[in-house]
Amino acid sequence: MDQHTVNTIVTSVKQDNKGHWHTLENSPFYAEGGGQPADRGSIGSHDVLDVQIENGEVWHLLSEGLSTGTPVAVRIDEDVRRDHSIQHTAQHLLTAILEDRHGIRTLSFGIGEEDSSIEIETAAMDWTQIEALEQEIQQLIFDNHPVHVYEIPDEKVDRPRLRKATNRTGMIRIVEIEGIDYNACGGTHVEMTGQLGMIQVTSLKKVRGNIRLTYVAGNRALKATQRAREALRTIHHTFSTTNETVAARVIEEHTIRLEREKEIKTLEERIAKAKVKAVLQEDNYVALHVGRTEAETLTTAIIERIAATGRIAVGANYSAQKLFVMHDGTHDIAVGTFLRAALQEMQIGRGGGNHKQAQARFTSVSELERGMEEIVRRLQEGGLPC
Ligand SMILES: [Zn+2]
């Protein structure tokens, strides 16, 4: 049996809406706490779903209840434990280097299932700084500093050296990364910094005037690199680019797209003008425009123009399965309320809007047509003021 499997017995059981919680005579499990998630593993043949500490007792969540006194073989998922230890020790390094070399304090941290983050007390940080930071940390990984974990009585603790003051008394668990960090910490850690492999910052976000830095370490960093490479390969394959040319090419494609969109808008405006002209030749108060194949933006452009003439404009777009109702604001009818109420009565589509414009979406073209005919009929017969 390896070091993470123990034979023990169930000492108590309780139940809540999450499931069945058990205490063990001897638990090797790390309970969630200090920014680190709980261990995974099994008790007997049951997966451990969560581990929480309550009044000093470690409670293990299972989907089924075991009886008190049951002997059980308890196993910890070592890969998950190792991964959490790596992400957590990586946080020690990030926090230590940011504080000692850059004067930036860590305010909080959390280890997630995908990535981990620290909130740091600085208003701004850019990717050039991040690259330099990653380089500094990589050197500490290459130098393979030992990580010592030991317990000493509180009076022996070198308090001024502590990364963060502690008000714990009795025996204090110290985690010391030689030459880098001296910390009172109850989490799990690697034995040497070389075991971290690599730390990669994945995002920077402004929060509460500070920066939230997200990172991955160890195998997570390797996987992140592999995913990024795969994404890049798809782009290279599509655009025949290389790492050196891809940025320029993507910007170029984006510029072309913006220009095309501008051209399309100009063309749509021309088409709209022509179509509006046709609609306005009929002396109708409620003007209907049906766009069977055109883009949604063209349909709305057309009915905006119709509405500007003082008519109540109804537009149907078949590709988006949407209906639009609009006027210029001079009419008494609140089309948003009208449309929502009418659709509710017909029990098709969903929509609403404000006083002068509204839209609805349907689940099929036939529903759209039914809605359109009924809306137009109601608007025409609705005793609207002319
Ligand atoms: Zn720690």
Coordinates of C-alpha atoms and ligand atoms in Angstrom, one line a residue, residues 88 92 185 189, ligand 1:
H88 CA -0.2 26.1 -4.5
H92 CA 4.1 31.0 -3.0
C185 CA 0.8 27.7 5.9
H189 CA 3.4 21.7 -1.4
Ligands
ZN1 ZN 1.4 27.0 1.3

